[in-house]
PDB file of C-alpha atoms in Angstrom:
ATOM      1  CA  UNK A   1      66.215 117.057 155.078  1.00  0.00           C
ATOM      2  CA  UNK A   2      69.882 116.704 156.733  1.00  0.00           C
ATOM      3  CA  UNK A   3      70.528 113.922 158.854  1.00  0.00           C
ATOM      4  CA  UNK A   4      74.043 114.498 159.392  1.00  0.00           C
ATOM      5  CA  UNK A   5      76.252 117.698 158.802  1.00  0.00           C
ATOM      6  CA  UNK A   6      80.177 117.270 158.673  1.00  0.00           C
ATOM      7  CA  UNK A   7      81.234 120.302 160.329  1.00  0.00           C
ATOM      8  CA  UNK A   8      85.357 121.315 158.961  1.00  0.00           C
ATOM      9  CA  UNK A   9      87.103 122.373 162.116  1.00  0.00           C
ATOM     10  CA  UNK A  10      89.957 124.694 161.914  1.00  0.00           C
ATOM     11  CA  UNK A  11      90.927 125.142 165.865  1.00  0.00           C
ATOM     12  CA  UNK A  12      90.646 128.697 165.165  1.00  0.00           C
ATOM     13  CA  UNK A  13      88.430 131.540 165.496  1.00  0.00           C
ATOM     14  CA  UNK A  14      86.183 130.974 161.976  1.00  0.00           C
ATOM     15  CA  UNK A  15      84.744 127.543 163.837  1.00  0.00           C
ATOM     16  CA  UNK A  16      82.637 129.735 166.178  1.00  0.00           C
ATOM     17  CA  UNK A  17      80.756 131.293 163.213  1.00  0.00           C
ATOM     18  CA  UNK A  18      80.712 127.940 161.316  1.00  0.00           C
ATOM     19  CA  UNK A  19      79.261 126.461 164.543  1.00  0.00           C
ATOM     20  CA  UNK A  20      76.453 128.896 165.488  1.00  0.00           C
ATOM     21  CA  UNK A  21      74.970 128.486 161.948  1.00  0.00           C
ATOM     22  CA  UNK A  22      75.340 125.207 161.943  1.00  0.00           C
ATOM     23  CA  UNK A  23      73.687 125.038 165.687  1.00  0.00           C
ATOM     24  CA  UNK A  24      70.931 126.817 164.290  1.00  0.00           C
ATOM     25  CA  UNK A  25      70.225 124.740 161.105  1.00  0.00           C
ATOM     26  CA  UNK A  26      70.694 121.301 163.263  1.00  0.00           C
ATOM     27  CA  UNK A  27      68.149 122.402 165.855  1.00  0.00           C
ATOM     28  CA  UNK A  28      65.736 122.858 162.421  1.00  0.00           C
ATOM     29  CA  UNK A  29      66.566 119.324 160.715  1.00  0.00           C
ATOM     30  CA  UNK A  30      67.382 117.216 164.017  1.00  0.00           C
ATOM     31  CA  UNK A  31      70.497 116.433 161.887  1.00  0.00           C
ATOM     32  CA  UNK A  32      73.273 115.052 163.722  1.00  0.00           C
ATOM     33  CA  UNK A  33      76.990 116.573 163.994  1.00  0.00           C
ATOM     34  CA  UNK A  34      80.063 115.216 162.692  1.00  0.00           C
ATOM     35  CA  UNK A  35      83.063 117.544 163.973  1.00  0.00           C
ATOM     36  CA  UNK A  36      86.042 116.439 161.713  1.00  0.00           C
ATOM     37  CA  UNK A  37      89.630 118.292 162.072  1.00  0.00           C
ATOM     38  CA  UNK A  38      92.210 117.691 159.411  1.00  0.00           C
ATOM     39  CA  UNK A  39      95.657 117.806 160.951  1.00  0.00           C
ATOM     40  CA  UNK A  40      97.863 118.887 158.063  1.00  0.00           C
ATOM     41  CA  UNK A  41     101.333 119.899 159.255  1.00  0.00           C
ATOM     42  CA  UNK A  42     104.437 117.655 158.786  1.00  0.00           C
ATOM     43  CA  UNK A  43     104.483 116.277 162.228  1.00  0.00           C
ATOM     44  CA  UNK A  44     100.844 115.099 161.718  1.00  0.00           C
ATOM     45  CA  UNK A  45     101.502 113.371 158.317  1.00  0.00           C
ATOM     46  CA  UNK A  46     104.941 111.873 159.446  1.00  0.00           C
ATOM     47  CA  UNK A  47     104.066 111.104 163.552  1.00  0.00           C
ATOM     48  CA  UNK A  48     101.027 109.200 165.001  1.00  0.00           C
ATOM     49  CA  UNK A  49     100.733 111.210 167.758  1.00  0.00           C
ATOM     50  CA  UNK A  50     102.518 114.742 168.138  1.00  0.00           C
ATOM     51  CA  UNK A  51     101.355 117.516 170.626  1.00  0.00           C
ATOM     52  CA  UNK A  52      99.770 119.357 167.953  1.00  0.00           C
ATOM     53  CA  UNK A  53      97.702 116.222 167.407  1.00  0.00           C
ATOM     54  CA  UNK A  54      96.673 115.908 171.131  1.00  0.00           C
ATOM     55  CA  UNK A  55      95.675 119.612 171.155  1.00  0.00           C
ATOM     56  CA  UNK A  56      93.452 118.859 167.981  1.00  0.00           C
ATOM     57  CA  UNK A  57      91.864 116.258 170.081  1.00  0.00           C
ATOM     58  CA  UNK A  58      91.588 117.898 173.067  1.00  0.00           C
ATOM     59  CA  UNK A  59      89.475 120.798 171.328  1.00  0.00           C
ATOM     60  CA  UNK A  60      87.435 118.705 169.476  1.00  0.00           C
ATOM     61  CA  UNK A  61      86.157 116.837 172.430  1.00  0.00           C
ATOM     62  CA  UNK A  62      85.486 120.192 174.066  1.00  0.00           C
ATOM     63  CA  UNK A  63      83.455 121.515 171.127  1.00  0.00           C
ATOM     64  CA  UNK A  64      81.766 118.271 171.351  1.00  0.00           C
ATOM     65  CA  UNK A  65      81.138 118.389 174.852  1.00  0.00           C
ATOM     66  CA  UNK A  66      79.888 121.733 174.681  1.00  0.00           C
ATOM     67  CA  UNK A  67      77.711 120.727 171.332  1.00  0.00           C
ATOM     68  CA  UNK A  68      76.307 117.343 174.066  1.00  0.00           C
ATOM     69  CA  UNK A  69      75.076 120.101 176.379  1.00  0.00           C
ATOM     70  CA  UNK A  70      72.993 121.907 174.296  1.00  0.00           C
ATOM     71  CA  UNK A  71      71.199 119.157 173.218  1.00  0.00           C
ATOM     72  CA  UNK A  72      72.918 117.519 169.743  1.00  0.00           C
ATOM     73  CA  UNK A  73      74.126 114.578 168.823  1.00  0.00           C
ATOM     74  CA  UNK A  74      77.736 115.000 168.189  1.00  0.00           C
ATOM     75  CA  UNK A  75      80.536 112.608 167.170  1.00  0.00           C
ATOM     76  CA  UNK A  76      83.977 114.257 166.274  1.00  0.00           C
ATOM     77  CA  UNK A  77      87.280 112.824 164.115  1.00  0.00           C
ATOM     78  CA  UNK A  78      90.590 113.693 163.413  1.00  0.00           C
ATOM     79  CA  UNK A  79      92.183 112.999 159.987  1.00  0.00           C
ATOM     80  CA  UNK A  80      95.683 113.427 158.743  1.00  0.00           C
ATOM     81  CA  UNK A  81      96.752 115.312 155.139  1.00  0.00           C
ATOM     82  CA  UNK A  82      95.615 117.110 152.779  1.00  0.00           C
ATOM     83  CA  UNK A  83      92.091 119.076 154.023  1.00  0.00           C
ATOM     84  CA  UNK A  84      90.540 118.983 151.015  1.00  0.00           C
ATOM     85  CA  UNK A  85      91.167 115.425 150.441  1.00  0.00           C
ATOM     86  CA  UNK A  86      90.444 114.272 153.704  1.00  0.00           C
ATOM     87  CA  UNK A  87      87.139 116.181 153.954  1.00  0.00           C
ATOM     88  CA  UNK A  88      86.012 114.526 150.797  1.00  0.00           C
ATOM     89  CA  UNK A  89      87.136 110.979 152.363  1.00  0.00           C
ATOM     90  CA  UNK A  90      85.625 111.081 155.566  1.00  0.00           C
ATOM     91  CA  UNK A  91      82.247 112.834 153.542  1.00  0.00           C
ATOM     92  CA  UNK A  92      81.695 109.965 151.930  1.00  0.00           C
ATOM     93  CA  UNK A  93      82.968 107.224 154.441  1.00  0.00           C
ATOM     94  CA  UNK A  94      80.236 108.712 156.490  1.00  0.00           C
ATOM     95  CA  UNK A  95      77.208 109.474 154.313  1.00  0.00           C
ATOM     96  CA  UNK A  96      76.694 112.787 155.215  1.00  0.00           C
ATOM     97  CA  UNK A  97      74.026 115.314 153.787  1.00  0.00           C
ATOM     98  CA  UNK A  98      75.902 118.501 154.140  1.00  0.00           C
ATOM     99  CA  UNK A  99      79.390 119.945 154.830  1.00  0.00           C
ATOM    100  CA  UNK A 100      79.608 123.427 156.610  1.00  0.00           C
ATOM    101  CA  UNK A 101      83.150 125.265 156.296  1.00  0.00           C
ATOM    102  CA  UNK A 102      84.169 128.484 157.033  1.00  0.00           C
ATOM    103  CA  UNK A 103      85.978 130.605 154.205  1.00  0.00           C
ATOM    104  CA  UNK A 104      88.355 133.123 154.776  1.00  0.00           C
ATOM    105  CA  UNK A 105      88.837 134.973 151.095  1.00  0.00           C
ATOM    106  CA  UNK A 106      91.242 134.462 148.576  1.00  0.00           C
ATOM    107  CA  UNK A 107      94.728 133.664 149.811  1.00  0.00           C
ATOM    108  CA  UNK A 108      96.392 135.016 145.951  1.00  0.00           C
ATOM    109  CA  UNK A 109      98.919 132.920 144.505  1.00  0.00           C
ATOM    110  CA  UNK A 110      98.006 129.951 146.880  1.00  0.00           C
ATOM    111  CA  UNK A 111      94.605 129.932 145.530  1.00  0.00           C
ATOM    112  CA  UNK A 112      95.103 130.512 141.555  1.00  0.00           C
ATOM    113  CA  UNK A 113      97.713 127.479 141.975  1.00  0.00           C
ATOM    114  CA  UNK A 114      96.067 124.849 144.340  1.00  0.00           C
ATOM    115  CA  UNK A 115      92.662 126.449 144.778  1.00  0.00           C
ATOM    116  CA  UNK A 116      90.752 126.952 148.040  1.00  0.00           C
ATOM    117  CA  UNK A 117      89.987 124.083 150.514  1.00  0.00           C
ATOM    118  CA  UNK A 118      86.631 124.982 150.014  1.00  0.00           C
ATOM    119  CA  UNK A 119      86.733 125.123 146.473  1.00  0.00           C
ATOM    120  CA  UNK A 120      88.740 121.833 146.677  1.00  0.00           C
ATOM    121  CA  UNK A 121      86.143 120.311 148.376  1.00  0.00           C
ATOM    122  CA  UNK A 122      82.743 121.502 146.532  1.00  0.00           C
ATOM    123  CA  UNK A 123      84.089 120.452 143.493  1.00  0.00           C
ATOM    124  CA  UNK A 124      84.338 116.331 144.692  1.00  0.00           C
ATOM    125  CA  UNK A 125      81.169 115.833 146.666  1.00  0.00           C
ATOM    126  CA  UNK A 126      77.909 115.111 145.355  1.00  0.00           C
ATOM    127  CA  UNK A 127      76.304 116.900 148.465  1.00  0.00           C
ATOM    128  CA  UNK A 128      75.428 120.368 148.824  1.00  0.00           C
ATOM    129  CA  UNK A 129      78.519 122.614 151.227  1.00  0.00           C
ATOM    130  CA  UNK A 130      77.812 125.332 152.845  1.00  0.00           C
ATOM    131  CA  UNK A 131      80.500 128.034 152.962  1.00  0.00           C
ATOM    132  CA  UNK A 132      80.029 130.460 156.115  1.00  0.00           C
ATOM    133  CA  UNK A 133      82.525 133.477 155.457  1.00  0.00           C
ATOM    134  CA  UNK A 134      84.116 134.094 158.871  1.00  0.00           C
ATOM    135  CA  UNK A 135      83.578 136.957 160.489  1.00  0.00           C
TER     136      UNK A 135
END
């Protein structure tokens, strides 16, 4: 069913619920992981490589270490921009069969004037996305 699930990374606390459903859906399928963090701050869109950046790598390879251990298949990648956009780009660059994000609620005027990430996102990929709320 999924061979590979692009897994939105926030460096926060939401990507341990995102992960554990994920974790359990990939051990179902066999699907492979593809960890992708979207560094969006100035200093990532203006910089090639600022701490922040570093940090975002940092984590990711630790999430994919841990990911390694327990048995998956896990590649990781680290965009620059806007989230939504980048999601979308790096969805389709890689052919993936699902993308799991977290969601966090409405944000108010944020949301009624550039929408949700996740919103953003469902809305420009033919495959399905599955929005974990965090806990």
């Amino acid at each position: 069913m999924y061979k590979t699930i692009l897994i939105a990374i926030e460096n926060s606390d939401a990507d341990g619920t995102v992960l554990e459903h994920v974790q359990q859906l990939a051990s179902l399928t066999g699907a492979s992981l593809l960890l992708v963090h979207v560094a969006d701050g100035w200093v990532a869109r203006n910089f090639n490589e600022s701490e922040e950046m570093k940090e975002d790598r940092a984590y990711l390879g630790k999430l994919q270490e841990q990911l390694a251990a327990r048995g998956f298949v896990t590649r990781t990648q680290l965009a620059m921009g806007d989230p939504a956009t980048e999601l979308v780009r790096v969805a389709i660059a890689e052919h993936v069969d699902l993308i799991a994000m977290s969601t966090h609620g409405h944000r108010l005027l944020n949301d009624i004037i550039h929408g949700s990430t996740a919103d953003r996102v469902r809305h420009q990929v033919a495959v399905p996305v599955l929005m974990i709320k965090k806990r």
